[in-house]
Amino acid sequence: MKHAMQVTVTTRTRASTVAGSVALGLIGLGLILPAFASRSLIQDLFFILTMLTLAQLWNLIAGYGGMVSVGQQAFVGIGAYAMFAGVILLGWDPVFAILLGGIAAFLLAIPMAFFAFRLQGAYFAIGTWVIAEVTRLIIAQWKTLGGGTGTSLPREATADIIGVATIANLFDLRDAAARDVLAYWLALALAVGTMAAIYALLRSRNGLALAALRDNDNAARSVGVDAGRLKWLVFLAAAAMTGLVGALIYMQTARISPDAAFSVTSWTAYVIFIVVIGGIGRLEGPILGVLVFWGLQTAFSDYGSWYLLALGLIAIAVMLFARGGFGA
Amino acid sequence: MLETHSLTASYGQFKALFGIDITVAPGECVAIIGANGAGKTTLLRSISGVLRNAPGMVVHKGTPIGTLPADAVVQRGIAMVPEGRKLFPSLSVEENLLIGGQVRRGDARWTLETVYALFPILKERRLSPATALSGGQQQMVAIGRALMSNPELLLCDEISLGLAPVVIRDIYAALPRIRETGAAVVIVEQDITRALAVADRVYCLMEGRVTLTGPTASTTRDAVHAAYFGDAA
Amino acid sequence: MIWLDTLVQGLLLGGLYALFAAGLSLVFGIMRLVNLAHGDLIVLAAFVVLVVVEATGLNPFLSALIAAPALFAFGWALQWFVFNRVLGKDILPPLLVTFGLSIALQNGMLEVFSADSQRIRVGALESASVDLGLVTVGIMPLLTFASAVAVIFTLNQIFYRTALGRAFRATSDDPVTASLMGINPRSVFAVATGLAMVIVTIAALYLGMRSNFDPSIGPARLIFAFEAVIIGALARFGAR
Ligand SMILES: Nc1ncnc2c1ncn2[C@@H]1O[C@H](COP(=O)(O)OP(=O)(O)OP(=O)(O)O)[C@@H](O)[C@H]1O
Ligand SMILES: [Mg+2]
């Protein structure tokens, strides 16, 4: 398919029609999948879809926007904690509390951008990392949500999440499995929504401006785009979406701790690995990357730190010898 | 001493030089002229190793040096005064000169003393930051810096760029004293009259090709004009 | 006199942070590379010093002296074979490579040295202190501070008084023109990273003697170093 796209302009439109129908077909298949898929497949797909969304979002800000954040765990963590706060403190339904996650991440992103955008080039990366660490330390002081050790979603809250009973009846599942199906559908919606939004953004005039912004701020200014505003917009939107994903992930696990929710390894290192492996700055990169990553994760994650050591080395090797990732 | 053979160079997709053949003999002064964008700077950058080429495209004393990096080319005795001077702003005048002498070849023809003797004003300003000097003084630093490596071939890219006529005269006054040491000099110059006056031979470039070559003594202004602007006169 | 005590202790604590930051800024200043693995390299150096102490039974200061050349070589090779290949206009590749290195180092150390907390023992020196009249200060913090001052002073001398320092500054200004002076920017970068690793060794020595360390604490050290760099930068702007 990739080769077809490169041939000529006419086949490209045909190829993209084909690609579009394939995508729609896949989405349809994804929607009805819970009717016949096993619970463990649904859980795997949940993992793949959430990581894919996080990777697409990081690819948007770093690959397209040139803002290399290594503090994405701040948004996952704050999103997850906001969702927990909504459920535990306000008694909200977890599904609605996910929205709080998006809002909290958005609000955190404002001071973060304010601070980090002031930092030149590469110091931006450390700046985002610092803020993520500080946020983790502050959240760990929040005793009602378990402080440093964390907490779980109360049983009564997880028992009657909206839609779970219907799903359970529909597919003849137990409640726990039905919750996974719900989480999976939400993950599918977030993944598709995110990719559609990024695709639309890249095809618009702002997409070109974003590329110009990464390559050279002055060039962006000369094509008549307010570079500063576009940067803010992209960064805040990606943060809010990342917060939603974080909240969703922790709705599914139903157990949270600051170390896990603000883990630089899980929410930034893995995500960067996915993007680098698949090919940075390309929409299809994270899709390929997440599949490779999922395969490695399934096969080798039992090896613990050897596995992580290998991931680090693979990422270095890709940057040294195959800059465009395996998809190139 | 130095030859280029069908030298080509490009910046990405854009081709800047299309097969340049030039030679420079020991002790000779060669002028390279041409309109803006003709490829003069690109030619000097290729010779000096800033741009890499195929090995045989640049030959120095019988050795192909087209692929050598710039630092290895200086060590062979080819120094460059880059376009726009390119002094190091973090270094004082004297440090700029010293860094040029980091690779010292053979006998010390050029030392801090001899450079200061050539451009006395630099001695007065030796401790100033290099970029605090006037344009002409900065050009002197750039030339002195290149001389400090005791080159056998000195490449000068538009040493008169942006300078007032009296200052240009002062700078060019140094040329005979540089040549006294036996060094060959290649000067890139926009001012045709001056180029013809100081050089033994001239090459005229247009759009990446040599359009005229010959001894300056037998080169008429009309011929240069034609080669320079490309009108088929 | 509490405030004076706080001030002095704070100042002395700053010594350790300054050591963390010095290597980071050296590399950044010369090649605009932000090394996200800096904290993990400090931890690695602490383990290397510890290994030398345990293998030779020498005192930690001498052990660091032995470790330093090895770590210089390591830094040199890291720059020559890895970082030099990714430096360029695009800041993304070097960042990702150093981030990958950070993950690889942490987990590599975890495998080799386990997750246990370690400490470099220096006996009585650990708790010794001197009474300076108004305040009492620990020998260890005092030594750290003195070393930080010495490191920064030495770096300054290298930068402004030696040919190597001249090459550092010239390459930092403009690597292409520096190469026209016969300087190979890549080898200047390699020497700079080697030198940074020597400073990292000194930082690691004090880190390891003054507190427990384990393979996971690298990122937090990076963050301390970064804060010190920012405070330093702010102070410099203030002074202008
Ligand atoms: N870094 C670069 N990237 C892309 N193109 C370049 C670059 N440098 C020069 N060029 C192009 O190569 C061609 C030759 O440029 P060059 O600088 O060699 O000309 P020149 O003869 O030195 O001109 P001038 O008299 O203005 O100095 C020009 O068309 C120029 O636009
Ligand atoms: Mg030019």
PDB file of N, CA, C and O in Angstrom, chain A residues 1-21 199 203 284:
ATOM      1  N   MET A   1       0.841  -1.201   0.000  1.00  0.00           N
ATOM      2  CA  MET A   1       0.000   0.000   0.000  1.00  0.00           C
ATOM      3  C   MET A   1       0.874   1.249   0.000  1.00  0.00           C
ATOM      4  O   MET A   1       0.644   2.195  -0.720  1.00  0.00           O
ATOM      5  N   LYS A   2       1.950   1.175   0.791  1.00  0.00           N
ATOM      6  CA  LYS A   2       2.845   2.307   0.890  1.00  0.00           C
ATOM      7  C   LYS A   2       3.479   2.598  -0.468  1.00  0.00           C
ATOM      8  O   LYS A   2       3.623   3.737  -0.861  1.00  0.00           O
ATOM      9  N   HIS A   3       3.834   1.515  -1.170  1.00  0.00           N
ATOM     10  CA  HIS A   3       4.464   1.721  -2.467  1.00  0.00           C
ATOM     11  C   HIS A   3       3.484   2.325  -3.450  1.00  0.00           C
ATOM     12  O   HIS A   3       3.822   3.217  -4.195  1.00  0.00           O
ATOM     13  N   ALA A   4       2.263   1.836  -3.406  1.00  0.00           N
ATOM     14  CA  ALA A   4       1.250   2.363  -4.301  1.00  0.00           C
ATOM     15  C   ALA A   4       1.125   3.876  -4.144  1.00  0.00           C
ATOM     16  O   ALA A   4       0.974   4.603  -5.121  1.00  0.00           O
ATOM     17  N   MET A   5       1.241   4.332  -2.919  1.00  0.00           N
ATOM     18  CA  MET A   5       1.058   5.761  -2.675  1.00  0.00           C
ATOM     19  C   MET A   5       2.134   6.597  -3.339  1.00  0.00           C
ATOM     20  O   MET A   5       1.955   7.757  -3.595  1.00  0.00           O
ATOM     21  N   GLN A   6       3.295   5.956  -3.587  1.00  0.00           N
ATOM     22  CA  GLN A   6       4.392   6.762  -4.093  1.00  0.00           C
ATOM     23  C   GLN A   6       4.417   6.818  -5.606  1.00  0.00           C
ATOM     24  O   GLN A   6       5.206   7.539  -6.181  1.00  0.00           O
ATOM     25  N   VAL A   7       3.565   6.040  -6.281  1.00  0.00           N
ATOM     26  CA  VAL A   7       3.708   5.936  -7.721  1.00  0.00           C
ATOM     27  C   VAL A   7       3.331   7.229  -8.438  1.00  0.00           C
ATOM     28  O   VAL A   7       4.186   7.999  -8.821  1.00  0.00           O
ATOM     29  N   THR A   8       2.068   7.487  -8.573  1.00  0.00           N
ATOM     30  CA  THR A   8       1.704   8.737  -9.246  1.00  0.00           C
ATOM     31  C   THR A   8       0.530   9.370  -8.528  1.00  0.00           C
ATOM     32  O   THR A   8      -0.061   8.778  -7.629  1.00  0.00           O
ATOM     33  N   VAL A   9       0.207  10.560  -8.987  1.00  0.00           N
ATOM     34  CA  VAL A   9      -0.853  11.294  -8.300  1.00  0.00           C
ATOM     35  C   VAL A   9      -2.199  10.582  -8.426  1.00  0.00           C
ATOM     36  O   VAL A   9      -2.946  10.461  -7.470  1.00  0.00           O
ATOM     37  N   THR A  10      -2.468  10.051  -9.646  1.00  0.00           N
ATOM     38  CA  THR A  10      -3.775   9.425  -9.832  1.00  0.00           C
ATOM     39  C   THR A  10      -3.922   8.174  -8.990  1.00  0.00           C
ATOM     40  O   THR A  10      -4.926   7.969  -8.332  1.00  0.00           O
ATOM     41  N   THR A  11      -2.844   7.338  -8.974  1.00  0.00           N
ATOM     42  CA  THR A  11      -2.984   6.136  -8.161  1.00  0.00           C
ATOM     43  C   THR A  11      -3.023   6.497  -6.696  1.00  0.00           C
ATOM     44  O   THR A  11      -3.565   5.760  -5.899  1.00  0.00           O
ATOM     45  N   ARG A  12      -2.406   7.624  -6.337  1.00  0.00           N
ATOM     46  CA  ARG A  12      -2.423   7.976  -4.937  1.00  0.00           C
ATOM     47  C   ARG A  12      -3.860   8.204  -4.465  1.00  0.00           C
ATOM     48  O   ARG A  12      -4.254   7.735  -3.416  1.00  0.00           O
ATOM     49  N   THR A  13      -4.647   8.895  -5.277  1.00  0.00           N
ATOM     50  CA  THR A  13      -6.023   9.105  -4.838  1.00  0.00           C
ATOM     51  C   THR A  13      -6.766   7.786  -4.759  1.00  0.00           C
ATOM     52  O   THR A  13      -7.513   7.551  -3.833  1.00  0.00           O
ATOM     53  N   ARG A  14      -6.501   6.904  -5.749  1.00  0.00           N
ATOM     54  CA  ARG A  14      -7.154   5.610  -5.692  1.00  0.00           C
ATOM     55  C   ARG A  14      -6.671   4.846  -4.461  1.00  0.00           C
ATOM     56  O   ARG A  14      -7.468   4.284  -3.723  1.00  0.00           O
ATOM     57  N   ALA A  15      -5.365   4.895  -4.238  1.00  0.00           N
ATOM     58  CA  ALA A  15      -4.819   4.186  -3.085  1.00  0.00           C
ATOM     59  C   ALA A  15      -5.413   4.720  -1.791  1.00  0.00           C
ATOM     60  O   ALA A  15      -5.702   3.957  -0.880  1.00  0.00           O
ATOM     61  N   SER A  16      -5.608   6.036  -1.726  1.00  0.00           N
ATOM     62  CA  SER A  16      -6.122   6.543  -0.466  1.00  0.00           C
ATOM     63  C   SER A  16      -7.596   6.198  -0.300  1.00  0.00           C
ATOM     64  O   SER A  16      -8.078   6.032   0.811  1.00  0.00           O
ATOM     65  N   THR A  17      -8.295   6.066  -1.444  1.00  0.00           N
ATOM     66  CA  THR A  17      -9.668   5.565  -1.328  1.00  0.00           C
ATOM     67  C   THR A  17      -9.656   4.154  -0.776  1.00  0.00           C
ATOM     68  O   THR A  17     -10.421   3.811   0.134  1.00  0.00           O
ATOM     69  N   VAL A  18      -8.739   3.349  -1.317  1.00  0.00           N
ATOM     70  CA  VAL A  18      -8.611   1.977  -0.825  1.00  0.00           C
ATOM     71  C   VAL A  18      -8.267   1.992   0.655  1.00  0.00           C
ATOM     72  O   VAL A  18      -8.900   1.315   1.477  1.00  0.00           O
ATOM     73  N   ALA A  19      -7.272   2.834   0.996  1.00  0.00           N
ATOM     74  CA  ALA A  19      -6.845   2.908   2.394  1.00  0.00           C
ATOM     75  C   ALA A  19      -8.013   3.326   3.275  1.00  0.00           C
ATOM     76  O   ALA A  19      -8.222   2.771   4.352  1.00  0.00           O
ATOM     77  N   GLY A  20      -8.783   4.292   2.768  1.00  0.00           N
ATOM     78  CA  GLY A  20      -9.928   4.762   3.541  1.00  0.00           C
ATOM     79  C   GLY A  20     -10.935   3.652   3.784  1.00  0.00           C
ATOM     80  O   GLY A  20     -11.406   3.469   4.911  1.00  0.00           O
ATOM     81  N   SER A  21     -11.228   2.877   2.741  1.00  0.00           N
ATOM     82  CA  SER A  21     -12.213   1.805   2.935  1.00  0.00           C
ATOM     83  C   SER A  21     -11.677   0.736   3.864  1.00  0.00           C
ATOM     84  O   SER A  21     -12.402   0.204   4.701  1.00  0.00           O
ATOM     85  N   TYR A 199      -4.945  13.604  11.339  1.00  0.00           N
ATOM     86  CA  TYR A 199      -4.959  13.557   9.878  1.00  0.00           C
ATOM     87  C   TYR A 199      -5.554  14.842   9.312  1.00  0.00           C
ATOM     88  O   TYR A 199      -4.989  15.462   8.404  1.00  0.00           O
ATOM     89  N   ARG A 203      -3.630  17.853   7.091  1.00  0.00           N
ATOM     90  CA  ARG A 203      -4.043  18.191   5.731  1.00  0.00           C
ATOM     91  C   ARG A 203      -4.463  19.644   5.616  1.00  0.00           C
ATOM     92  O   ARG A 203      -4.594  20.166   4.519  1.00  0.00           O
ATOM     93  N   GLU A 284       1.508   6.762   9.882  1.00  0.00           N
ATOM     94  CA  GLU A 284       1.440   5.309   9.973  1.00  0.00           C
ATOM     95  C   GLU A 284       2.562   4.749  10.845  1.00  0.00           C
ATOM     96  O   GLU A 284       2.536   3.583  11.216  1.00  0.00           O
TER      97      GLU A 284
END
